[in-house]
Coordinates of C-alpha atoms in Angstrom, one line a residue:
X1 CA -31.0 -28.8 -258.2
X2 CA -30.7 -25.5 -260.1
X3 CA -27.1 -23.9 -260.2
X4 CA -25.7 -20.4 -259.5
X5 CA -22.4 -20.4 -261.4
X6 CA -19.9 -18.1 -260.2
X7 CA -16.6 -16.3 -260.3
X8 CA -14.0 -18.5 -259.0
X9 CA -10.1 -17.5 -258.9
X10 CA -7.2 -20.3 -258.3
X11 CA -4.0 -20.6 -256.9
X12 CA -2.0 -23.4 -257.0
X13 CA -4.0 -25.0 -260.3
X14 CA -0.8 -26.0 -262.0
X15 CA 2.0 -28.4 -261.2
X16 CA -0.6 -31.5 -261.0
X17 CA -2.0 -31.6 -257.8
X18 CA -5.3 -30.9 -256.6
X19 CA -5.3 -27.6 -257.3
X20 CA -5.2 -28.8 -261.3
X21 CA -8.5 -31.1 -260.6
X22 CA -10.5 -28.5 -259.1
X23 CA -9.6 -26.3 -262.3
X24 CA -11.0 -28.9 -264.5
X25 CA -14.0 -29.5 -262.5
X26 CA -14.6 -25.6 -262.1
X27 CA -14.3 -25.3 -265.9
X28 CA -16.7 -28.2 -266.8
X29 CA -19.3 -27.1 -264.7
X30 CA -19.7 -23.7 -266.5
X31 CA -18.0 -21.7 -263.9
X32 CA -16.4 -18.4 -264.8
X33 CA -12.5 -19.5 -263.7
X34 CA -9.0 -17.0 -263.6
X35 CA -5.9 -17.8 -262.6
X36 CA -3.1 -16.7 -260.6
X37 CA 0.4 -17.9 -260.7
X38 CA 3.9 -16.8 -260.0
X39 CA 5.7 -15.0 -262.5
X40 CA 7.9 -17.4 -262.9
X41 CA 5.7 -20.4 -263.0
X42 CA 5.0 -22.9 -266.2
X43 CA 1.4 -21.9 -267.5
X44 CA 1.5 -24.8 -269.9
X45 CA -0.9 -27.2 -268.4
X46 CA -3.6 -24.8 -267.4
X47 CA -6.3 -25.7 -270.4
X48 CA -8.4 -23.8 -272.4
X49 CA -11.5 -22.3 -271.2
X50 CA -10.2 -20.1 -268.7
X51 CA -11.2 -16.4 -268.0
X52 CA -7.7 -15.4 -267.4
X53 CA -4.4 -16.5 -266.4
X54 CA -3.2 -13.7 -264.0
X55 CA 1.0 -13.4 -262.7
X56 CA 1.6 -12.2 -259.5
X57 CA 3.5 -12.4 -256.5
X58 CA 2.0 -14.2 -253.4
X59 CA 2.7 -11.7 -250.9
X60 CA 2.0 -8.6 -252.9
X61 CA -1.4 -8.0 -251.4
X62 CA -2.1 -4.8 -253.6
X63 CA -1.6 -6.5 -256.9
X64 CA -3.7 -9.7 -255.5
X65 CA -6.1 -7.8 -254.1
X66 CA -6.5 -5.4 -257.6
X67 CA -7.0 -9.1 -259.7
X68 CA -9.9 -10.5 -257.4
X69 CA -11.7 -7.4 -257.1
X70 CA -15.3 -9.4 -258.5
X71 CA -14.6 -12.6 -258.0
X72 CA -17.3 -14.7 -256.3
X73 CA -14.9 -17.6 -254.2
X74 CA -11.2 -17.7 -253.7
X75 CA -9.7 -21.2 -254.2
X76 CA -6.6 -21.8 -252.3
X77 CA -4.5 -25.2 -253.3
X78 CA -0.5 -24.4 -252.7
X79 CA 2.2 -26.8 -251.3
X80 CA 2.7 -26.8 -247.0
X81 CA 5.6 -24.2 -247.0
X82 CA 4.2 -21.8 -249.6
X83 CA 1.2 -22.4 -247.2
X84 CA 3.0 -21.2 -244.4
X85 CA 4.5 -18.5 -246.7
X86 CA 1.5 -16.6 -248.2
X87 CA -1.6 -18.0 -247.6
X88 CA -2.3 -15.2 -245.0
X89 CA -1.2 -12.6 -247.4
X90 CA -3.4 -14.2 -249.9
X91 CA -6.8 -13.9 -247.5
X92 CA -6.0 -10.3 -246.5
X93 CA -6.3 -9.9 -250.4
X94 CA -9.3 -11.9 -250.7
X95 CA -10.9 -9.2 -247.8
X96 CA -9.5 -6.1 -249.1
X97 CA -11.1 -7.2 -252.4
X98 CA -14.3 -8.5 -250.7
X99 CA -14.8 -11.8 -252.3
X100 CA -17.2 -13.4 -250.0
X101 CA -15.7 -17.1 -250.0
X102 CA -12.4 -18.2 -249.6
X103 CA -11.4 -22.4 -250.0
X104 CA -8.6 -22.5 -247.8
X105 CA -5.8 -25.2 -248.2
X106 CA -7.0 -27.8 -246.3
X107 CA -7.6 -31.3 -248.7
X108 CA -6.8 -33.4 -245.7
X109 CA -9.2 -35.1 -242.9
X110 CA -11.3 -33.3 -240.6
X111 CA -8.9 -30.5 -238.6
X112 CA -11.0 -29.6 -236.1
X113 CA -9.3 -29.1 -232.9
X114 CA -11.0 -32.3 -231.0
X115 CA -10.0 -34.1 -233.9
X116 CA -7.3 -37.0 -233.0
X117 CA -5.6 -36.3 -236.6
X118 CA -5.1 -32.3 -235.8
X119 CA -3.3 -33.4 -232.0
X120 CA -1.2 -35.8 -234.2
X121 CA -0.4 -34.3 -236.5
X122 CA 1.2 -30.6 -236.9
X123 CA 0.4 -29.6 -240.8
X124 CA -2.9 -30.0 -239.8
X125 CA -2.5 -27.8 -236.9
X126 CA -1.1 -25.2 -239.0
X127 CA -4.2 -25.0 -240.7
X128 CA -6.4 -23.6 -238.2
X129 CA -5.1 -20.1 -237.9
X130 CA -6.1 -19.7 -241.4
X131 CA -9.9 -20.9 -240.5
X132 CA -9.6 -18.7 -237.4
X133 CA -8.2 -15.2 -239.9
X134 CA -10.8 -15.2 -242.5
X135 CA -13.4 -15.4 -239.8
X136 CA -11.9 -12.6 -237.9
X137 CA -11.4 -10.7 -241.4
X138 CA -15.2 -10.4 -240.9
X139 CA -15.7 -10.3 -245.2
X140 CA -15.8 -14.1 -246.6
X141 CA -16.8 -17.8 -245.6
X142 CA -14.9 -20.6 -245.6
X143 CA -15.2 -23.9 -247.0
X144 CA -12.8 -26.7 -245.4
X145 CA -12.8 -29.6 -248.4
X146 CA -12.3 -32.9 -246.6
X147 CA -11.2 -36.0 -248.5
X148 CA -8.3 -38.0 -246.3
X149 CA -5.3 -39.4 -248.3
X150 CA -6.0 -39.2 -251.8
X151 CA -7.3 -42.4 -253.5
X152 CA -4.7 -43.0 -256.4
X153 CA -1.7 -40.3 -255.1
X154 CA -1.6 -42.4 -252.2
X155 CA -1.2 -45.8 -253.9
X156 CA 1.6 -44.4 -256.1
X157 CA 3.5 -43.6 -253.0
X158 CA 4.1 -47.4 -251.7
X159 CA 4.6 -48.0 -248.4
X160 CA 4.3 -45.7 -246.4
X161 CA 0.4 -44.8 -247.5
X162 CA -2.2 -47.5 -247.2
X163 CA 0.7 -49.6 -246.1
X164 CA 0.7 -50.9 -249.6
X165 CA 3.5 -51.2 -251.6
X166 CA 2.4 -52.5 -255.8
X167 CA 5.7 -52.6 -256.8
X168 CA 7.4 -54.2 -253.8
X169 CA 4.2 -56.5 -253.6
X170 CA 4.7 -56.1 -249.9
X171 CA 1.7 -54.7 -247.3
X172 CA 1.9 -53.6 -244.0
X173 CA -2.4 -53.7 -242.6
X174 CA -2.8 -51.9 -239.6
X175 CA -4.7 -53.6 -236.5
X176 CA -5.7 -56.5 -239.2
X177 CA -6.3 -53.9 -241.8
X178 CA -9.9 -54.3 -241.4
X179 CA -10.9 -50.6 -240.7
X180 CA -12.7 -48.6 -242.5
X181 CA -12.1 -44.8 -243.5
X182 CA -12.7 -42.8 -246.3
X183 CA -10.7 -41.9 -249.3
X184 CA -10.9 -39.5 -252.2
X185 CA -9.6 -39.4 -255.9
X186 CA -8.6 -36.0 -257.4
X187 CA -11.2 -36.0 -259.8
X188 CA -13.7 -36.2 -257.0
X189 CA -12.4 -33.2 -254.9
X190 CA -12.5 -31.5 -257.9
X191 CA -15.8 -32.3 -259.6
X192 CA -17.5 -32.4 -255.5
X193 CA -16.5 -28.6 -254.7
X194 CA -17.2 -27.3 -258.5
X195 CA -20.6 -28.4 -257.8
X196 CA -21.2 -27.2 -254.1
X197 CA -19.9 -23.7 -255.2
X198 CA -22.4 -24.1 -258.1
X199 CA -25.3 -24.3 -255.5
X200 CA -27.9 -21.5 -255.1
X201 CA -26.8 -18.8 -252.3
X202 CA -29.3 -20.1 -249.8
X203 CA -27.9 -23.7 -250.2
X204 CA -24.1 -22.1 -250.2
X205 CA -24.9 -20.2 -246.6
X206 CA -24.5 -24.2 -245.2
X207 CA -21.3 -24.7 -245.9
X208 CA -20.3 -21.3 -244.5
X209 CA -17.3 -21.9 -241.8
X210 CA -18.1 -25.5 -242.3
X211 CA -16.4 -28.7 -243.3
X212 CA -17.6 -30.3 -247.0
X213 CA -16.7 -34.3 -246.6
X214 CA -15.7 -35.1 -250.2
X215 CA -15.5 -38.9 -250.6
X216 CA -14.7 -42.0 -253.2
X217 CA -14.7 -44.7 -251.5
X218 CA -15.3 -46.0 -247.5
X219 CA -12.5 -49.3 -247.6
X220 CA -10.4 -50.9 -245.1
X221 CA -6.9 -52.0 -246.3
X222 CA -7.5 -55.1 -247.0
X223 CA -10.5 -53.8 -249.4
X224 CA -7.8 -52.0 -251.3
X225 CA -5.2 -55.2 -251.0
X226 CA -8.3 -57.3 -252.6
X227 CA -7.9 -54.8 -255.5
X228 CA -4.9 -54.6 -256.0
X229 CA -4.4 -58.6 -256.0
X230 CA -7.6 -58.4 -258.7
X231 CA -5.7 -56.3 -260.8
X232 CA -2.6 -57.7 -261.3
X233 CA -3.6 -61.2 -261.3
X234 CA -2.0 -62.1 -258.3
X235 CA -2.6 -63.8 -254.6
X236 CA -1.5 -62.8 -251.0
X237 CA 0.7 -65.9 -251.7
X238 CA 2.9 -63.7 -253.7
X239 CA 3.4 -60.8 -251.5
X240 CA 4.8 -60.1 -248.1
X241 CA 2.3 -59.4 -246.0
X242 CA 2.5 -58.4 -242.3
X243 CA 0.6 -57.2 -239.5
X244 CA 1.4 -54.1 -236.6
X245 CA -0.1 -52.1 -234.2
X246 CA -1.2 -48.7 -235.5
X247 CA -1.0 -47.4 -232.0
X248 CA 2.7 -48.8 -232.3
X249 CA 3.0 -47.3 -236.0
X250 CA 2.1 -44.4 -235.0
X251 CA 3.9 -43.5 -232.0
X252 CA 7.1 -44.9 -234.0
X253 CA 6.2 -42.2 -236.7
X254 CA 5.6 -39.5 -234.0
X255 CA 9.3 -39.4 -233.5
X256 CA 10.3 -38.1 -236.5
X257 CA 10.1 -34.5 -238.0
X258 CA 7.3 -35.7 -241.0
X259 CA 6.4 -39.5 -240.9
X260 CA 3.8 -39.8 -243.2
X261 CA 2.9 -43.1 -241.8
X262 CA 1.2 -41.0 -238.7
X263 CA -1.4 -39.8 -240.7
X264 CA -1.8 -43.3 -243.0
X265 CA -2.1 -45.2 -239.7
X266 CA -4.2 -42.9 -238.0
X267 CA -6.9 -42.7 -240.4
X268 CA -6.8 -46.5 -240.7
X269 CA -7.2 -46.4 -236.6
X270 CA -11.0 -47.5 -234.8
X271 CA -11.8 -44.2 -234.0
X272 CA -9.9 -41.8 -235.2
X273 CA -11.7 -39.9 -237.4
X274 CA -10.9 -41.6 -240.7
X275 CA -14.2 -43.0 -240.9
X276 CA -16.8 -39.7 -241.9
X277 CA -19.1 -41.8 -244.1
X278 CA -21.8 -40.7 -242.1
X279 CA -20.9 -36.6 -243.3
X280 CA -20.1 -37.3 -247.0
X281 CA -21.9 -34.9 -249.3
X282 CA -25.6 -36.3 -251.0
X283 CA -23.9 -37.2 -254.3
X284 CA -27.2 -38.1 -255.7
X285 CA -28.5 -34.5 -254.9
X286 CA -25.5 -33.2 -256.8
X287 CA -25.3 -34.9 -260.1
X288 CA -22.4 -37.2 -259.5
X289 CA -21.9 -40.7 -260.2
X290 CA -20.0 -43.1 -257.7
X291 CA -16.7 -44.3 -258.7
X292 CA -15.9 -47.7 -259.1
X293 CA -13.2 -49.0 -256.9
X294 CA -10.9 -51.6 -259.3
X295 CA -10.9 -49.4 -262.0
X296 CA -9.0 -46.5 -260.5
X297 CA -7.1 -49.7 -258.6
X298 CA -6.4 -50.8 -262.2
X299 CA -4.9 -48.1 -263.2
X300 CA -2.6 -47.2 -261.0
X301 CA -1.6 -51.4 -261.2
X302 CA -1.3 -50.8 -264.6
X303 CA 0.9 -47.4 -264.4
X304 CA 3.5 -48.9 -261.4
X305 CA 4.2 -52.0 -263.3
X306 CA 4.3 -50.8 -266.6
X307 CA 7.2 -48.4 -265.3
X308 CA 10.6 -49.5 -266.4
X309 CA 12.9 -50.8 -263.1
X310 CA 14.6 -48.3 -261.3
X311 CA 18.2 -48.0 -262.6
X312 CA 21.2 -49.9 -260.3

């Protein structure tokens, strides 16, 4: 498919997050990439390659708006509160400089409003009035990246996402943990959106105010246990492994301010909506190679138990 590389700004590419995989992505598919940070931010891990490395304040809209004047697509990947923060100041910058698509923070599941996970859920609800202001600003698209929990953040964490726990060897599956739902590795979201914002204009106009369904893998829990028991060698013998409602889960995790078990056990829920297979972007039309699942499995095996115990 031929490409149309463009002018992409950033913010939120440094810290590690996803915001740092869609700057690598963006950079090795030939797009033109800048930069914005806080002054006071660490530039350090931004790489070579990119156009420029701009400091600003969030919510000054003049100076934001003066260093996207020409740029092609807006990326947006900052942390909930600085979402809540500046994000809006961030868009009216976007307009007033007339970049014609915006990537809001979104990096979650589908946040439509009929969506189970938005009802449940109020980050996701948050993220709507975003959607619902560039459209109104009348000057860009957006472009909603979907990719549920990611892959290998998500396995770091233990318990409470996937309901597996490497270095507790302990698992907590979900309705028999047999559901499947999607998930998605960093490098994915980044390489999957570097390419659709790479696409021709009349291929881009699709994605306008529309979700793109990012994906690495489409497992159950027990698919992911399997791995992980591959990896280090080991057998549901030697783990603690239980079994819970995820209706039960979740309504336990509703209670509390931010129970990231609501969103783990929703999207591992029959039905509610952590299964998109059937919307994943072609891959094949785009250039990019499936990911295999025990090797990023591996490696996180390898990184957890590798780690020195935790001090008494």
């Amino acid at each position: 498919m031929p490409q149309q590389l463009r002018k992409i700004t950033i913010v939120g590419a440094t810290g590690g997050g996803v915001g740092s995989w869609i700057l690598k992505g963006a950079l090795e598919a030939g797009h033109t990439v800048s930069v914005v940070t806080r002054p006071e931010s660490d530039i350090s891990s931004i790489p070579s390659g990119v156009a420029a490395i701009h400091r600003a304040a969030y919510d000054d809209v003049a100076a934001v708006t003066a260093l996207l004047k020409g740029q092609d697509v807006l990326v947006l990947a900052i942390g909930f509160m600085a979402m809540k923060a500046v994000q809006g100041h961030l868009i009216t910058a976007a307009a007033a400089a007339g970049v014609p698509w915006i990537v809001p923070t979104e990096y979650g599941s589908q946040t439509v409003v009929t969506d189970p996970l938005e009802l449940l859920n109020p980050i996701f609800a948050g993220k709507a009035a975003f959607r619902k202001q560039i459209e109104e600003l009348g000057v860009a698209g957006w472009i909603g990246v979907v990719n549920n929990p990611w892959t290998e953040f998500s396995l770091r964490r233990g318990a409470p996402a996937f309901g597996i726990d490497i270095a507790a060897r302990k698992a907590t599956l979900y309705d028999g943990g047999n559901t499947k739902f999607n998930t998605t590795t960093y490098p994915k979201v980044g390489r999957t959106l570097a390419a659709v914002l790479a696409l021709p204009d009349a291929e881009l106009a699709k994605y306008r105010n529309a979700w793109l369904h990012a994906s690495s893998f489409h497992v159950s829990q027990r698919d992911f246990l399997a791995s992980v028991l591959k990896a280090a060698g080991e057998s549901e013998s030697d783990w603690v492994i239980e079994e819970r409602s995820a209706e039960e889960v979740v309504a336990e995790a509703a209670k509390e301010p931010f129970d990231s078990r609501l969103l783990y056990a929703t999207v591992a829920r029959a039905g509610y909506g952590g299964d998109y297979n059937d919307k994943v972007v072609d891959y094949a039309a785009l250039g990019i190679e499936q990911e295999d699942l025990d090797t990023v499995v591996k490696s996180v095996v390898d990184e957890i138990r590798s780690a020195p115990p935790p001090s008494a």
